[in-house]
Amino acid sequence: MLQRIALVLLFSAVPVTAVRAGDFETVVEPFFKQHCARCHDDRKQKGDLRLDTLTRDFINGSMLMKWGEIIERINSGEMPPKGEPKPTAEESTRVIELIAAKLKEGEAGRLAKRERVSFHKLTREEYVNTIYDLLGVHFDATDPTGLPDDPDWHGFERLGSVQSLSPSHIEKYMAAAENILTEAFPEKSATPFLKRKEAGDLRGNPAEYKALGIADKVRVELWPGADLQGGRPGPGVALPASGNYKVRVKLSGLKPANGRAPHLAFYCVNLDRMLYETDVVAAEDKPIIVEFTTHLPAGNHNFRVTNDVPGPSNLPRSGRSGNRPFISIKDGRLPWQIKLTDEEGQPIMPFLILDSIEWEGPIVEPGPGQAKEKFWPKDAKNADEVRNSLARFAESAFRRPLRPGEIDRYTRLIDAEMKSGEKFDAAYRTGLLAVLCSKDFLYLVEGSPDDKSGKLTPWEIASRLSYFLWGTMPDELLRTAARDGSLSRPEVLREQTTRMLRDPRAERFTQSFARQWLQLRQVGMFPPDKKLYPTYDAYLEKSMLMETTAFFKEVLDKNLSLREFIDSDWTMLNARLAEHYGIRGINEDRMQRVALKPDDHRGGLLTQAAILSLTSDGTRHRPVHRGKWVLEAIVGKSPPPPPANVKPIEPTPATAPKATLRMKLDAHKSDSACASCHARIDPLGFAFDHYDAIGRWRTEEVVRDGNGDNPKVDASGELIDGRKFKDAVEFRKLFITDMDRFNAAFVEKLATFALRRTTTLNDRDRLNAIAQKSKQADYRLPAVVEALVLSDLFQQR
């Protein structure tokens, strides 16, 4: 809640002046009485705001929120509303100054209430990254037996105040740590495993094909929508040990002219996880090998290999090769079967032809994978070596030097296990297990009970920076800078930030921050209706998300301005998403930068399908939800909740002309209880009415109720400050002219992510300073990140 107040003050651009005794009685209260009381007293409380019960409590959160809301409404010009007497600019400014000054006076009291130690639990994603960088183990926390989902607040999953720890969490952490340690420190080295299944094995009749002399010729045909599934035989395998495995699929992919490419989807049934997917284009007589690496636990696995594109029926009568095993499309077909090619032999549907699948592993990677070399004692009988090995592990896991005697509790645990009859290996694993289940590993701990300064130590700065930009523990270079204390120097901190942004691990930041800031977790929450949107599938949804995160990465990597997020003449596309947008010439499955033309109707984040679809409900676009998203993510303001018992939008009678959703909303918001908020929210959503529920461009709205032709789309609107636009293009241009507002909102979102907490009124001056440095650097994204890291805000609790 408080972060909204901070933003309001950030946007106000008025100085905070001293408050003289009696100013509230002589300036603020008369202002309220003249301009506000009619709509916000004991009889009316428009927008759930009541002024006659306000107290001058400028310390506690609930009252702070109300004072902040008042500043926001006066400062934006929203209040008083149209038709009411307007105060002069000088009167409004003076009232804002006085309230802001009282909030400033309460800052010391609010700071005194802060705890001296803060705990921030690692997210599920951060836990996985940290385990890999510590032990070289790819733990999949999303497996059914993995870790629970992280709760979020307005999209952000890292906030300590919303994270929780329950008994079920403890059980999950214990089980995860046991599995991780078993893989990192195996009792014996895994025997190299190589298993190859040819097409005959996959079809299940290898002996028959060998007897017919066609074992080396038979292939597996996959029509659109067809899948190959099974244990053994089929695409199943029994793996001897947990670890990383290389999977190689040899196949051809036939793509029709101007049509979809066949799409290989490799799915693990027992793990309920998609392992890999990609478009495949390769001539029938020139198959390719698609290779990917995935982490798999030991045991039996059942896979499903699918040609995941829509197409005609693949029932045996129409789509199979009769009783003959498939060898080539050149063999022809039975009279009742669907044709695969035209008269020239060119494919007329996306078609996969599978030759073999191969598994190889476990793959031992250099570097992080050498956990045994770093953390396992070579001489189990040497107590000092055991202690030192365990201390090295604990120091790495805790991301700081150990305190005097801290390792003793873990060595005592090992000793107790051995006295109870356990062998050394099992006892030492118990010590490692205790470290991985310690609060100092599972949490980022900042501060200490005796710390009054609030300043982070170099070790705490290293962890905060590393989890901000890499989502994982500090590397050796960061630890060295923390150890010698140089990380507290601005020039070293700047140097480390630049280095880290250039490291491949910075992609974790681009993925994680973009997903949380833009609330991309909601994409696919309401799956689009298959009848209304038959072209929507899982890979299109994945491609939508890939566009948005790849776009963010391109802005960061190319040192571009925040302006690109609002309006750009390029985007990131693969073939699947380009087809969805109607943009020709993109044939590769990888995300690539594509120049946009005006008639592509795209540019910036706001016209990307991921953003447009997350604000839809699966059947139709939702302008109000789109407007609310823009208000929260781009403007940095959260609208108040709707009043209770709001009537739903009525369907259009069958005899009445068809009406757009906008027309229905205009009638709906004639209710005075709805009109004031809708005036702020709706124009931000109406600007994108040219895009349907899955982000496709349109000029008319398909309406199912009512009579007559589908109505034309109207994407014009008027912002709360009176500025008008005719469509999304003009809307984006208006926002570009208001970059300071977006810049301030973006800085607040970035700070929320980096600090793992909401920003408060006490942060407003430092947020403002970061925003000013961003502006001086022409809003370039790396400069914004650097300004935040170098700020006092980042280096203090």
CSV table of N, CA, C and O in Angstrom, one decimal, residues 663-724:
chain,number,residue,atom,x,y,z
A,663,MET,N,-19.4,-0.2,-26.1
A,663,MET,CA,-20.7,0.4,-26.0
A,663,MET,C,-21.4,-0.1,-24.7
A,663,MET,O,-22.1,0.7,-24.0
A,664,LYS,N,-21.3,-1.4,-24.4
A,664,LYS,CA,-21.9,-1.9,-23.2
A,664,LYS,C,-21.4,-1.3,-21.9
A,664,LYS,O,-22.1,-1.0,-21.0
A,665,LEU,N,-20.0,-1.1,-21.9
A,665,LEU,CA,-19.4,-0.5,-20.8
A,665,LEU,C,-19.8,1.0,-20.6
A,665,LEU,O,-20.0,1.4,-19.5
A,666,ASP,N,-20.0,1.7,-21.7
A,666,ASP,CA,-20.4,3.1,-21.6
A,666,ASP,C,-21.8,3.2,-20.9
A,666,ASP,O,-22.0,4.1,-20.1
A,667,ALA,N,-22.7,2.2,-21.3
A,667,ALA,CA,-24.0,2.2,-20.6
A,667,ALA,C,-23.9,1.8,-19.2
A,667,ALA,O,-24.5,2.4,-18.3
A,668,HIS,N,-23.0,0.9,-18.9
A,668,HIS,CA,-22.8,0.3,-17.6
A,668,HIS,C,-22.2,1.4,-16.6
A,668,HIS,O,-22.7,1.5,-15.5
A,669,LYS,N,-21.3,2.2,-17.1
A,669,LYS,CA,-20.6,3.2,-16.2
A,669,LYS,C,-21.4,4.4,-16.0
A,669,LYS,O,-21.0,5.4,-15.4
A,670,SER,N,-22.7,4.5,-16.5
A,670,SER,CA,-23.5,5.7,-16.2
A,670,SER,C,-23.9,5.7,-14.8
A,670,SER,O,-24.3,6.7,-14.2
A,671,ASP,N,-23.7,4.6,-14.1
A,671,ASP,CA,-23.9,4.5,-12.6
A,671,ASP,C,-22.8,5.4,-12.0
A,671,ASP,O,-21.6,5.2,-12.2
A,672,SER,N,-23.3,6.3,-11.2
A,672,SER,CA,-22.3,7.3,-10.6
A,672,SER,C,-21.3,6.6,-9.7
A,672,SER,O,-20.2,7.1,-9.5
A,673,ALA,N,-21.6,5.4,-9.1
A,673,ALA,CA,-20.7,4.7,-8.3
A,673,ALA,C,-19.5,4.1,-9.1
A,673,ALA,O,-18.5,3.8,-8.6
A,674,CYS,N,-19.7,4.0,-10.4
A,674,CYS,CA,-18.7,3.4,-11.3
A,674,CYS,C,-18.0,4.4,-12.1
A,674,CYS,O,-16.8,4.2,-12.5
A,675,ALA,N,-18.6,5.5,-12.4
A,675,ALA,CA,-18.1,6.4,-13.4
A,675,ALA,C,-16.8,7.0,-13.1
A,675,ALA,O,-15.9,7.1,-14.0
A,676,SER,N,-16.5,7.4,-11.9
A,676,SER,CA,-15.3,8.1,-11.6
A,676,SER,C,-14.1,7.3,-11.8
A,676,SER,O,-13.1,7.7,-12.4
A,677,CYS,N,-14.1,6.0,-11.3
A,677,CYS,CA,-13.0,5.1,-11.6
A,677,CYS,C,-12.8,4.7,-13.0
A,677,CYS,O,-11.7,4.6,-13.5
A,678,HIS,N,-14.0,4.5,-13.7
A,678,HIS,CA,-13.9,4.1,-15.1
A,678,HIS,C,-13.3,5.2,-16.0
A,678,HIS,O,-12.7,4.9,-17.0
A,679,ALA,N,-13.5,6.4,-15.5
A,679,ALA,CA,-12.9,7.5,-16.3
A,679,ALA,C,-11.4,7.5,-16.3
A,679,ALA,O,-10.8,7.9,-17.3
A,680,ARG,N,-10.8,6.9,-15.3
A,680,ARG,CA,-9.4,6.8,-15.2
A,680,ARG,C,-8.9,5.6,-15.9
A,680,ARG,O,-7.8,5.6,-16.5
A,681,ILE,N,-9.7,4.5,-15.7
A,681,ILE,CA,-9.2,3.1,-16.2
A,681,ILE,C,-9.5,2.9,-17.6
A,681,ILE,O,-8.7,2.4,-18.4
A,682,ASP,N,-10.8,3.1,-18.0
A,682,ASP,CA,-11.2,2.6,-19.3
A,682,ASP,C,-10.5,3.1,-20.5
A,682,ASP,O,-10.2,2.3,-21.5
A,683,PRO,N,-10.1,4.4,-20.6
A,683,PRO,CA,-9.4,4.9,-21.8
A,683,PRO,C,-8.1,4.1,-22.0
A,683,PRO,O,-7.7,3.9,-23.2
A,684,LEU,N,-7.4,3.7,-20.9
A,684,LEU,CA,-6.2,3.0,-21.0
A,684,LEU,C,-6.4,1.6,-21.7
A,684,LEU,O,-5.4,1.0,-22.2
A,685,GLY,N,-7.6,1.1,-21.5
A,685,GLY,CA,-7.9,-0.2,-22.2
A,685,GLY,C,-8.5,-0.1,-23.5
A,685,GLY,O,-8.2,-0.9,-24.4
A,686,PHE,N,-9.3,1.0,-23.7
A,686,PHE,CA,-10.0,1.2,-25.0
A,686,PHE,C,-9.0,1.4,-26.1
A,686,PHE,O,-9.2,1.1,-27.3
A,687,ALA,N,-7.8,2.0,-25.8
A,687,ALA,CA,-6.8,2.2,-26.8
A,687,ALA,C,-6.4,1.0,-27.5
A,687,ALA,O,-5.9,1.0,-28.6
A,688,PHE,N,-6.6,-0.2,-26.9
A,688,PHE,CA,-6.2,-1.5,-27.5
A,688,PHE,C,-7.3,-2.4,-27.9
A,688,PHE,O,-7.2,-3.6,-28.0
A,689,ASP,N,-8.5,-1.7,-28.2
A,689,ASP,CA,-9.7,-2.5,-28.7
A,689,ASP,C,-9.5,-3.1,-30.0
A,689,ASP,O,-10.3,-3.9,-30.5
A,690,HIS,N,-8.5,-2.6,-30.8
A,690,HIS,CA,-8.2,-3.2,-32.1
A,690,HIS,C,-7.6,-4.6,-32.0
A,690,HIS,O,-7.4,-5.3,-33.0
A,691,TYR,N,-7.3,-5.1,-30.7
A,691,TYR,CA,-6.7,-6.4,-30.5
A,691,TYR,C,-7.7,-7.3,-29.8
A,691,TYR,O,-8.3,-6.9,-28.8
A,692,ASP,N,-7.9,-8.5,-30.3
A,692,ASP,CA,-8.8,-9.4,-29.7
A,692,ASP,C,-8.2,-10.1,-28.4
A,692,ASP,O,-7.2,-9.7,-28.0
A,693,ALA,N,-8.9,-11.1,-27.9
A,693,ALA,CA,-8.5,-11.7,-26.7
A,693,ALA,C,-7.2,-12.4,-26.7
A,693,ALA,O,-6.6,-12.7,-25.7
A,694,ILE,N,-6.7,-12.8,-27.9
A,694,ILE,CA,-5.4,-13.5,-28.0
A,694,ILE,C,-4.4,-12.6,-28.8
A,694,ILE,O,-3.4,-13.0,-29.3
A,695,GLY,N,-4.7,-11.3,-28.8
A,695,GLY,CA,-3.8,-10.3,-29.4
A,695,GLY,C,-3.7,-10.2,-30.9
A,695,GLY,O,-2.8,-9.6,-31.4
A,696,ARG,N,-4.7,-10.7,-31.6
A,696,ARG,CA,-4.7,-10.5,-33.1
A,696,ARG,C,-5.4,-9.1,-33.4
A,696,ARG,O,-6.3,-8.7,-32.7
A,697,TRP,N,-4.9,-8.5,-34.5
A,697,TRP,CA,-5.4,-7.3,-34.9
A,697,TRP,C,-6.7,-7.5,-35.6
A,697,TRP,O,-7.0,-8.5,-36.3
A,698,ARG,N,-7.6,-6.5,-35.4
A,698,ARG,CA,-9.0,-6.6,-36.1
A,698,ARG,C,-9.5,-5.2,-36.3
A,698,ARG,O,-9.0,-4.2,-35.6
A,699,THR,N,-10.4,-5.0,-37.2
A,699,THR,CA,-11.1,-3.7,-37.4
A,699,THR,C,-12.5,-3.7,-37.0
A,699,THR,O,-13.1,-2.7,-36.9
A,700,GLU,N,-13.1,-4.9,-36.8
A,700,GLU,CA,-14.4,-5.0,-36.3
A,700,GLU,C,-14.5,-6.1,-35.2
A,700,GLU,O,-13.6,-7.0,-35.1
A,701,GLU,N,-15.4,-5.9,-34.3
A,701,GLU,CA,-15.5,-6.8,-33.1
A,701,GLU,C,-16.5,-7.9,-33.4
A,701,GLU,O,-17.7,-7.6,-33.7
A,702,VAL,N,-16.1,-9.1,-33.3
A,702,VAL,CA,-17.1,-10.2,-33.5
A,702,VAL,C,-18.0,-10.3,-32.3
A,702,VAL,O,-17.5,-10.6,-31.2
A,703,VAL,N,-19.3,-10.1,-32.5
A,703,VAL,CA,-20.2,-10.1,-31.4
A,703,VAL,C,-21.2,-11.2,-31.6
A,703,VAL,O,-21.8,-11.4,-32.7
A,704,ARG,N,-21.5,-12.0,-30.6
A,704,ARG,CA,-22.4,-13.1,-30.7
A,704,ARG,C,-23.8,-12.8,-30.4
A,704,ARG,O,-24.7,-13.4,-31.0
A,705,ASP,N,-24.1,-11.8,-29.6
A,705,ASP,CA,-25.5,-11.5,-29.3
A,705,ASP,C,-25.9,-10.2,-30.0
A,705,ASP,O,-25.1,-9.4,-30.4
A,706,GLY,N,-27.2,-10.1,-30.2
A,706,GLY,CA,-27.7,-9.0,-31.0
A,706,GLY,C,-27.9,-9.3,-32.5
A,706,GLY,O,-27.8,-10.5,-32.9
A,707,ASN,N,-28.3,-8.3,-33.2
A,707,ASN,CA,-28.7,-8.5,-34.6
A,707,ASN,C,-27.9,-7.6,-35.6
A,707,ASN,O,-27.5,-6.5,-35.2
A,708,GLY,N,-27.6,-8.1,-36.8
A,708,GLY,CA,-27.0,-7.2,-37.8
A,708,GLY,C,-25.5,-7.5,-37.9
A,708,GLY,O,-25.0,-8.5,-37.5
A,709,ASP,N,-24.8,-6.6,-38.6
A,709,ASP,CA,-23.4,-6.7,-38.8
A,709,ASP,C,-22.6,-6.5,-37.6
A,709,ASP,O,-23.0,-5.8,-36.6
A,710,ASN,N,-21.4,-7.1,-37.6
A,710,ASN,CA,-20.4,-6.9,-36.5
A,710,ASN,C,-20.0,-5.4,-36.5
A,710,ASN,O,-19.7,-4.9,-37.5
A,711,PRO,N,-20.0,-4.8,-35.3
A,711,PRO,CA,-19.7,-3.3,-35.2
A,711,PRO,C,-18.2,-3.1,-35.4
A,711,PRO,O,-17.4,-3.9,-35.1
A,712,LYS,N,-17.9,-1.9,-35.9
A,712,LYS,CA,-16.5,-1.5,-36.1
A,712,LYS,C,-15.9,-1.1,-34.7
A,712,LYS,O,-16.6,-0.7,-33.8
A,713,VAL,N,-14.6,-1.4,-34.6
A,713,VAL,CA,-13.9,-1.1,-33.4
A,713,VAL,C,-13.6,0.4,-33.3
A,713,VAL,O,-13.2,1.1,-34.3
A,714,ASP,N,-13.8,1.0,-32.1
A,714,ASP,CA,-13.5,2.3,-31.8
A,714,ASP,C,-12.4,2.3,-30.7
A,714,ASP,O,-12.7,2.0,-29.5
A,715,ALA,N,-11.2,2.7,-31.0
A,715,ALA,CA,-10.1,2.7,-30.1
A,715,ALA,C,-9.7,4.1,-29.6
A,715,ALA,O,-8.6,4.2,-29.1
A,716,SER,N,-10.6,5.0,-29.7
A,716,SER,CA,-10.2,6.4,-29.3
A,716,SER,C,-10.5,6.6,-27.8
A,716,SER,O,-11.2,5.7,-27.2
A,717,GLY,N,-10.0,7.6,-27.3
A,717,GLY,CA,-10.3,7.9,-25.9
A,717,GLY,C,-9.8,9.2,-25.4
A,717,GLY,O,-9.1,9.9,-26.1
A,718,GLU,N,-10.0,9.5,-24.1
A,718,GLU,CA,-9.6,10.7,-23.5
A,718,GLU,C,-9.0,10.4,-22.1
A,718,GLU,O,-9.7,9.8,-21.3
A,719,LEU,N,-7.8,10.8,-21.9
A,719,LEU,CA,-7.2,10.5,-20.6
A,719,LEU,C,-7.8,11.4,-19.5
A,719,LEU,O,-8.4,12.4,-19.8
A,720,ILE,N,-7.5,11.1,-18.3
A,720,ILE,CA,-8.1,11.8,-17.2
A,720,ILE,C,-7.7,13.3,-17.2
A,720,ILE,O,-8.4,14.2,-16.7
A,721,ASP,N,-6.5,13.6,-17.8
A,721,ASP,CA,-6.0,15.0,-17.8
A,721,ASP,C,-6.5,15.7,-19.1
A,721,ASP,O,-6.1,16.9,-19.3
A,722,GLY,N,-7.4,15.1,-19.9
A,722,GLY,CA,-8.0,15.8,-21.0
A,722,GLY,C,-7.3,15.5,-22.3
A,722,GLY,O,-7.9,15.9,-23.4
A,723,ARG,N,-6.2,14.9,-22.4
A,723,ARG,CA,-5.5,14.6,-23.6
A,723,ARG,C,-6.3,13.5,-24.4
A,723,ARG,O,-6.7,12.5,-23.8
A,724,LYS,N,-6.4,13.6,-25.7
A,724,LYS,CA,-7.2,12.7,-26.5
A,724,LYS,C,-6.3,11.9,-27.4
A,724,LYS,O,-5.2,12.3,-27.8
